[in-house]
């Protein structure tokens, strides 16, 4: 199975800040990297697919990049509603696997 | 727009079989792939498996010996049966559309999730 390692596991930032979450794959996955946002008690919501393509309706302050097996999710200009847990997922091969999540708290 | 809704018992006894159904509304199940994903309390997401409307499926090897997925196109539903459950199967179970080829095999539409507790 492909292992997805996210860092940090949690972070705290202020409104207006720029935050970056990293996800590393245990082997090459091309650009088959997905980012989801999950708020407490809710289902995950798709943010970014193909490492950097923004899902329709997602604010442009969210962006994704890829470099080899390292992927980043950046939120520029943090908003209170961005408080959530963020997961990466590889869609390169089955079994599809997720990172352990990054909990983002807004100060 | 496309919506998914899980249904099934919230409590299952150990060693019994867990059965869940996902009803697709606002569109046809007779296209795309459909998945089950679960999330144990306080833990990360785990992909369980997917099924195509034709009945072709792909199951996570970690569950393959206990899991059956099926589809009923006449009812626009797909289902999961997990046998010999233990406390480790306690989780919120989500159904989702995907892997969706138009989005690099992402899960783009999710049900709200149903909480299943395994306990006597």
Short mmCIF file of N, CA and C in Angstrom, two decimals, chain B:
data_model
loop_
_atom_site.label_atom_id
_atom_site.label_comp_id
_atom_site.label_asym_id
_atom_site.label_seq_id
_atom_site.Cartn_x
_atom_site.Cartn_y
_atom_site.Cartn_z
N UNK B 1 -29.31 18.29 -7.98
CA UNK B 1 -27.94 17.83 -8.04
C UNK B 1 -27.84 16.46 -7.36
N UNK B 2 -26.75 15.78 -7.66
CA UNK B 2 -26.56 14.43 -7.15
C UNK B 2 -26.42 14.44 -5.63
N UNK B 3 -27.16 13.54 -4.97
CA UNK B 3 -27.07 13.39 -3.53
C UNK B 3 -26.98 11.93 -3.16
N UNK B 4 -26.27 11.64 -2.07
CA UNK B 4 -26.13 10.28 -1.58
C UNK B 4 -26.58 10.23 -0.13
N UNK B 5 -27.24 9.13 0.23
CA UNK B 5 -27.74 8.98 1.59
C UNK B 5 -27.52 7.56 2.07
N UNK B 6 -26.78 7.43 3.17
CA UNK B 6 -26.56 6.11 3.76
C UNK B 6 -27.71 5.73 4.67
N UNK B 7 -27.95 4.42 4.77
CA UNK B 7 -28.96 3.94 5.71
C UNK B 7 -28.54 2.56 6.23
N UNK B 8 -28.96 2.28 7.45
CA UNK B 8 -28.64 1.00 8.06
C UNK B 8 -28.64 1.11 9.57
N UNK B 9 -28.48 -0.01 10.25
CA UNK B 9 -28.53 0.01 11.71
C UNK B 9 -27.35 0.74 12.31
N UNK B 10 -27.59 1.41 13.43
CA UNK B 10 -26.52 2.14 14.10
C UNK B 10 -25.76 1.29 15.10
N UNK B 11 -26.32 0.12 15.41
CA UNK B 11 -25.71 -0.76 16.40
C UNK B 11 -25.70 -2.18 15.87
N UNK B 12 -24.53 -2.80 15.91
CA UNK B 12 -24.37 -4.17 15.44
C UNK B 12 -23.62 -4.95 16.52
N UNK B 13 -24.04 -6.18 16.76
CA UNK B 13 -23.38 -6.99 17.78
C UNK B 13 -22.10 -7.61 17.21
N UNK B 14 -21.12 -7.80 18.07
CA UNK B 14 -19.87 -8.44 17.63
C UNK B 14 -20.15 -9.80 17.00
N UNK B 15 -19.40 -10.11 15.97
CA UNK B 15 -19.45 -11.35 15.17
C UNK B 15 -20.61 -11.35 14.17
N UNK B 16 -21.49 -10.35 14.25
CA UNK B 16 -22.61 -10.28 13.30
C UNK B 16 -22.17 -9.60 12.00
N UNK B 17 -23.13 -9.43 11.10
CA UNK B 17 -22.86 -8.81 9.81
C UNK B 17 -23.45 -7.41 9.75
N UNK B 18 -22.62 -6.47 9.34
CA UNK B 18 -23.03 -5.07 9.17
C UNK B 18 -23.51 -4.89 7.73
N UNK B 19 -24.71 -4.34 7.58
CA UNK B 19 -25.26 -4.08 6.25
C UNK B 19 -25.67 -2.63 6.13
N UNK B 20 -25.16 -1.97 5.10
CA UNK B 20 -25.49 -0.57 4.83
C UNK B 20 -25.88 -0.42 3.37
N UNK B 21 -26.75 0.56 3.12
CA UNK B 21 -27.18 0.88 1.77
C UNK B 21 -26.99 2.35 1.51
N UNK B 22 -26.59 2.68 0.31
CA UNK B 22 -26.46 4.07 -0.12
C UNK B 22 -27.43 4.31 -1.27
N UNK B 23 -28.30 5.27 -1.09
CA UNK B 23 -29.27 5.62 -2.13
C UNK B 23 -28.81 6.88 -2.86
N UNK B 24 -28.75 6.76 -4.17
CA UNK B 24 -28.32 7.87 -5.02
C UNK B 24 -29.56 8.56 -5.57
N UNK B 25 -29.63 9.87 -5.41
CA UNK B 25 -30.77 10.63 -5.94
C UNK B 25 -30.25 11.81 -6.75
N UNK B 26 -31.08 12.30 -7.65
CA UNK B 26 -30.69 13.42 -8.49
C UNK B 26 -29.82 13.03 -9.66
N UNK B 27 -29.68 11.74 -9.90
CA UNK B 27 -28.87 11.25 -11.00
C UNK B 27 -28.92 9.73 -11.03
N UNK B 28 -28.34 9.16 -12.06
CA UNK B 28 -28.37 7.71 -12.23
C UNK B 28 -27.11 7.07 -11.69
N UNK B 29 -27.33 5.91 -11.07
CA UNK B 29 -26.17 5.15 -10.59
C UNK B 29 -25.49 4.42 -11.74
N UNK B 30 -26.18 4.37 -12.89
CA UNK B 30 -25.69 3.60 -14.03
C UNK B 30 -24.64 4.35 -14.82
N UNK B 31 -23.69 4.88 -14.12
CA UNK B 31 -22.49 5.49 -14.67
C UNK B 31 -21.59 5.71 -13.48
N UNK B 32 -20.31 5.89 -13.70
CA UNK B 32 -19.38 6.18 -12.62
C UNK B 32 -19.17 5.01 -11.66
N UNK B 33 -18.28 5.23 -10.75
CA UNK B 33 -17.94 4.29 -9.70
C UNK B 33 -18.46 4.84 -8.38
N UNK B 34 -18.70 3.92 -7.45
CA UNK B 34 -19.29 4.29 -6.16
C UNK B 34 -18.53 3.59 -5.04
N UNK B 35 -18.17 4.36 -4.02
CA UNK B 35 -17.28 3.84 -2.98
C UNK B 35 -17.88 3.90 -1.59
N UNK B 36 -17.30 3.09 -0.74
CA UNK B 36 -17.53 3.16 0.71
C UNK B 36 -16.22 3.56 1.37
N UNK B 37 -16.31 4.47 2.32
CA UNK B 37 -15.17 4.98 3.07
C UNK B 37 -15.59 5.06 4.53
N UNK B 38 -14.72 4.72 5.46
CA UNK B 38 -15.09 4.79 6.86
C UNK B 38 -14.07 5.58 7.66
N UNK B 39 -14.52 6.00 8.85
CA UNK B 39 -13.68 6.82 9.72
C UNK B 39 -13.94 6.43 11.17
N UNK B 40 -13.03 5.65 11.77
CA UNK B 40 -13.18 5.32 13.20
C UNK B 40 -13.13 6.59 14.03
N UNK B 41 -13.69 6.57 15.22
CA UNK B 41 -13.73 7.77 16.06
C UNK B 41 -12.36 8.38 16.26
N UNK B 42 -12.23 9.65 15.93
CA UNK B 42 -10.98 10.38 16.12
C UNK B 42 -9.84 9.96 15.22
N UNK B 43 -10.14 9.17 14.21
CA UNK B 43 -9.07 8.67 13.35
C UNK B 43 -9.24 9.13 11.90
N UNK B 44 -8.31 8.69 11.08
CA UNK B 44 -8.31 9.11 9.68
C UNK B 44 -9.29 8.28 8.85
N UNK B 45 -9.42 8.67 7.61
CA UNK B 45 -10.32 8.02 6.68
C UNK B 45 -9.68 6.75 6.12
N UNK B 46 -10.53 5.76 5.86
CA UNK B 46 -10.07 4.50 5.27
C UNK B 46 -10.99 4.14 4.11
N UNK B 47 -10.42 3.97 2.93
CA UNK B 47 -11.20 3.52 1.78
C UNK B 47 -11.51 2.04 1.93
N UNK B 48 -12.77 1.69 1.77
CA UNK B 48 -13.21 0.31 1.96
C UNK B 48 -13.25 -0.43 0.63
N UNK B 49 -13.85 0.20 -0.38
CA UNK B 49 -13.96 -0.45 -1.67
C UNK B 49 -14.89 0.33 -2.59
N UNK B 50 -14.85 -0.05 -3.89
CA UNK B 50 -15.78 0.58 -4.82
C UNK B 50 -16.49 -0.47 -5.66
N UNK B 51 -17.59 -0.03 -6.26
CA UNK B 51 -18.33 -0.88 -7.18
C UNK B 51 -18.75 -0.04 -8.37
N UNK B 52 -18.72 -0.64 -9.54
CA UNK B 52 -19.18 -0.02 -10.76
C UNK B 52 -20.61 -0.49 -10.99
N UNK B 53 -21.40 0.27 -11.76
CA UNK B 53 -22.81 -0.10 -11.95
C UNK B 53 -22.95 -1.47 -12.59
N UNK B 54 -21.91 -1.91 -13.30
CA UNK B 54 -21.95 -3.22 -13.94
C UNK B 54 -21.80 -4.35 -12.93
N UNK B 55 -21.37 -3.98 -11.71
CA UNK B 55 -21.13 -4.99 -10.69
C UNK B 55 -19.66 -5.26 -10.43
N UNK B 56 -18.81 -4.72 -11.29
CA UNK B 56 -17.36 -4.90 -11.06
C UNK B 56 -16.95 -4.14 -9.81
N UNK B 57 -16.15 -4.79 -8.98
CA UNK B 57 -15.78 -4.17 -7.70
C UNK B 57 -14.29 -4.28 -7.43
N UNK B 58 -13.84 -3.47 -6.50
CA UNK B 58 -12.45 -3.48 -6.05
C UNK B 58 -12.50 -3.22 -4.55
N UNK B 59 -11.96 -4.19 -3.78
CA UNK B 59 -12.09 -4.14 -2.33
C UNK B 59 -10.71 -3.96 -1.70
N UNK B 60 -10.66 -3.18 -0.62
CA UNK B 60 -9.43 -3.04 0.15
C UNK B 60 -9.00 -4.41 0.65
N UNK B 61 -7.79 -4.84 0.34
CA UNK B 61 -7.34 -6.18 0.78
C UNK B 61 -7.45 -6.40 2.29
N UNK B 62 -7.40 -5.31 3.05
CA UNK B 62 -7.48 -5.46 4.51
C UNK B 62 -8.85 -5.95 4.96
N UNK B 63 -9.85 -5.83 4.06
CA UNK B 63 -11.22 -6.23 4.41
C UNK B 63 -11.77 -7.29 3.47
N UNK B 64 -10.99 -7.68 2.49
CA UNK B 64 -11.50 -8.49 1.40
C UNK B 64 -12.19 -9.78 1.85
N UNK B 65 -11.68 -10.41 2.90
CA UNK B 65 -12.25 -11.69 3.32
C UNK B 65 -13.60 -11.54 3.98
N UNK B 66 -13.94 -10.30 4.40
CA UNK B 66 -15.19 -10.10 5.15
C UNK B 66 -16.20 -9.22 4.41
N UNK B 67 -15.81 -8.64 3.30
CA UNK B 67 -16.62 -7.59 2.69
C UNK B 67 -17.25 -8.01 1.37
N UNK B 68 -18.50 -7.66 1.20
CA UNK B 68 -19.19 -7.81 -0.07
C UNK B 68 -19.84 -6.48 -0.42
N UNK B 69 -19.66 -6.03 -1.65
CA UNK B 69 -20.35 -4.83 -2.13
C UNK B 69 -21.21 -5.23 -3.32
N UNK B 70 -22.34 -4.57 -3.42
CA UNK B 70 -23.26 -4.91 -4.51
C UNK B 70 -23.97 -3.64 -4.99
N UNK B 71 -24.63 -3.74 -6.14
CA UNK B 71 -25.33 -2.61 -6.70
C UNK B 71 -26.69 -3.06 -7.21
N UNK B 72 -27.69 -2.21 -7.03
CA UNK B 72 -29.03 -2.46 -7.54
C UNK B 72 -29.43 -1.25 -8.38
N UNK B 73 -29.25 -1.37 -9.69
CA UNK B 73 -29.51 -0.22 -10.56
C UNK B 73 -30.99 0.12 -10.61
N UNK B 74 -31.86 -0.86 -10.40
CA UNK B 74 -33.30 -0.59 -10.45
C UNK B 74 -33.74 0.32 -9.31
N UNK B 75 -32.99 0.26 -8.20
CA UNK B 75 -33.32 1.08 -7.05
C UNK B 75 -32.37 2.27 -6.90
N UNK B 76 -31.39 2.36 -7.78
CA UNK B 76 -30.36 3.41 -7.69
C UNK B 76 -29.64 3.35 -6.34
N UNK B 77 -29.29 2.14 -5.96
CA UNK B 77 -28.64 1.93 -4.67
C UNK B 77 -27.42 1.04 -4.81
N UNK B 78 -26.49 1.20 -3.90
CA UNK B 78 -25.41 0.23 -3.75
C UNK B 78 -25.25 -0.07 -2.26
N UNK B 79 -24.69 -1.24 -1.98
CA UNK B 79 -24.71 -1.73 -0.60
C UNK B 79 -23.38 -2.33 -0.18
N UNK B 80 -23.26 -2.45 1.12
CA UNK B 80 -22.07 -3.02 1.75
C UNK B 80 -22.51 -4.06 2.76
N UNK B 81 -21.81 -5.18 2.81
CA UNK B 81 -22.02 -6.18 3.87
C UNK B 81 -20.66 -6.56 4.41
N UNK B 82 -20.47 -6.34 5.71
CA UNK B 82 -19.22 -6.63 6.38
C UNK B 82 -19.49 -7.67 7.46
N UNK B 83 -18.89 -8.83 7.31
CA UNK B 83 -19.19 -9.93 8.23
C UNK B 83 -18.21 -9.96 9.40
N UNK B 84 -18.59 -10.73 10.40
CA UNK B 84 -17.74 -10.99 11.58
C UNK B 84 -17.17 -9.69 12.15
N UNK B 85 -18.04 -8.74 12.42
CA UNK B 85 -17.56 -7.43 12.88
C UNK B 85 -17.03 -7.50 14.31
N UNK B 86 -16.10 -6.61 14.59
CA UNK B 86 -15.56 -6.44 15.93
C UNK B 86 -15.61 -4.95 16.27
N UNK B 87 -15.16 -4.63 17.48
CA UNK B 87 -15.16 -3.23 17.90
C UNK B 87 -14.32 -2.36 16.97
N UNK B 88 -13.35 -2.95 16.32
CA UNK B 88 -12.49 -2.19 15.40
C UNK B 88 -13.24 -1.71 14.17
N UNK B 89 -14.43 -2.24 13.94
CA UNK B 89 -15.25 -1.81 12.80
C UNK B 89 -16.18 -0.66 13.17
N UNK B 90 -16.14 -0.24 14.42
CA UNK B 90 -16.92 0.93 14.84
C UNK B 90 -16.39 2.16 14.13
N UNK B 91 -17.28 2.87 13.44
CA UNK B 91 -16.84 4.00 12.62
C UNK B 91 -18.05 4.74 12.06
N UNK B 92 -17.78 5.90 11.50
CA UNK B 92 -18.76 6.54 10.62
C UNK B 92 -18.48 6.02 9.22
N UNK B 93 -19.51 5.52 8.59
CA UNK B 93 -19.39 4.97 7.24
C UNK B 93 -19.98 5.96 6.25
N UNK B 94 -19.18 6.30 5.24
CA UNK B 94 -19.61 7.22 4.19
C UNK B 94 -19.72 6.48 2.86
N UNK B 95 -20.72 6.84 2.08
CA UNK B 95 -20.71 6.44 0.67
C UNK B 95 -20.34 7.68 -0.14
N UNK B 96 -19.73 7.45 -1.28
CA UNK B 96 -19.25 8.57 -2.09
C UNK B 96 -19.22 8.18 -3.56
N UNK B 97 -19.34 9.18 -4.44
CA UNK B 97 -19.12 8.93 -5.86
C UNK B 97 -17.61 8.95 -6.08
N UNK B 98 -17.14 7.93 -6.74
CA UNK B 98 -15.72 7.88 -7.04
C UNK B 98 -15.20 6.48 -6.91
N UNK B 99 -14.02 6.25 -7.47
CA UNK B 99 -13.14 7.23 -8.08
C UNK B 99 -13.73 7.85 -9.35
N UNK B 100 -13.76 9.17 -9.40
CA UNK B 100 -14.37 9.91 -10.50
C UNK B 100 -13.29 10.31 -11.49
N UNK B 101 -13.37 9.70 -12.66
CA UNK B 101 -12.30 9.87 -13.63
C UNK B 101 -12.09 11.31 -14.07
N UNK B 102 -13.15 12.09 -14.09
CA UNK B 102 -13.03 13.48 -14.52
C UNK B 102 -12.25 14.34 -13.55
N UNK B 103 -11.96 13.81 -12.38
CA UNK B 103 -11.22 14.56 -11.37
C UNK B 103 -10.08 13.73 -10.82
N UNK B 104 -9.38 13.08 -11.72
CA UNK B 104 -8.22 12.29 -11.30
C UNK B 104 -8.58 11.30 -10.19
N UNK B 105 -9.76 10.69 -10.33
CA UNK B 105 -10.20 9.62 -9.44
C UNK B 105 -10.45 10.08 -8.01
N UNK B 106 -10.90 11.31 -7.85
CA UNK B 106 -11.26 11.82 -6.53
C UNK B 106 -12.66 11.32 -6.13
N UNK B 107 -12.97 11.46 -4.86
CA UNK B 107 -14.32 11.22 -4.36
C UNK B 107 -14.96 12.60 -4.26
N UNK B 108 -15.82 12.92 -5.20
CA UNK B 108 -16.26 14.31 -5.29
C UNK B 108 -17.61 14.60 -4.63
N UNK B 109 -18.42 13.60 -4.43
CA UNK B 109 -19.71 13.80 -3.76
C UNK B 109 -19.85 12.73 -2.68
N UNK B 110 -20.19 13.17 -1.47
CA UNK B 110 -20.24 12.28 -0.32
C UNK B 110 -21.64 12.30 0.30
N UNK B 111 -22.01 11.16 0.90
CA UNK B 111 -23.17 11.15 1.77
C UNK B 111 -22.81 11.81 3.09
N UNK B 112 -23.81 12.00 3.93
CA UNK B 112 -23.57 12.67 5.21
C UNK B 112 -22.89 11.75 6.22
N UNK B 113 -22.91 10.46 5.96
CA UNK B 113 -22.29 9.49 6.86
C UNK B 113 -23.28 8.90 7.84
N UNK B 114 -23.03 7.66 8.22
CA UNK B 114 -23.86 7.00 9.22
C UNK B 114 -22.95 6.35 10.25
N UNK B 115 -23.24 6.59 11.51
CA UNK B 115 -22.41 6.07 12.60
C UNK B 115 -22.83 4.66 12.93
N UNK B 116 -21.85 3.76 12.95
CA UNK B 116 -22.10 2.36 13.28
C UNK B 116 -21.24 1.99 14.49
N UNK B 117 -21.89 1.48 15.50
CA UNK B 117 -21.19 1.03 16.70
C UNK B 117 -21.32 -0.48 16.82
N UNK B 118 -20.19 -1.14 17.04
CA UNK B 118 -20.21 -2.59 17.25
C UNK B 118 -20.09 -2.83 18.75
N UNK B 119 -21.16 -3.36 19.32
CA UNK B 119 -21.19 -3.57 20.77
C UNK B 119 -22.33 -4.51 21.11
N UNK B 120 -22.14 -5.25 22.18
CA UNK B 120 -23.21 -6.13 22.65
C UNK B 120 -24.06 -5.42 23.70
#
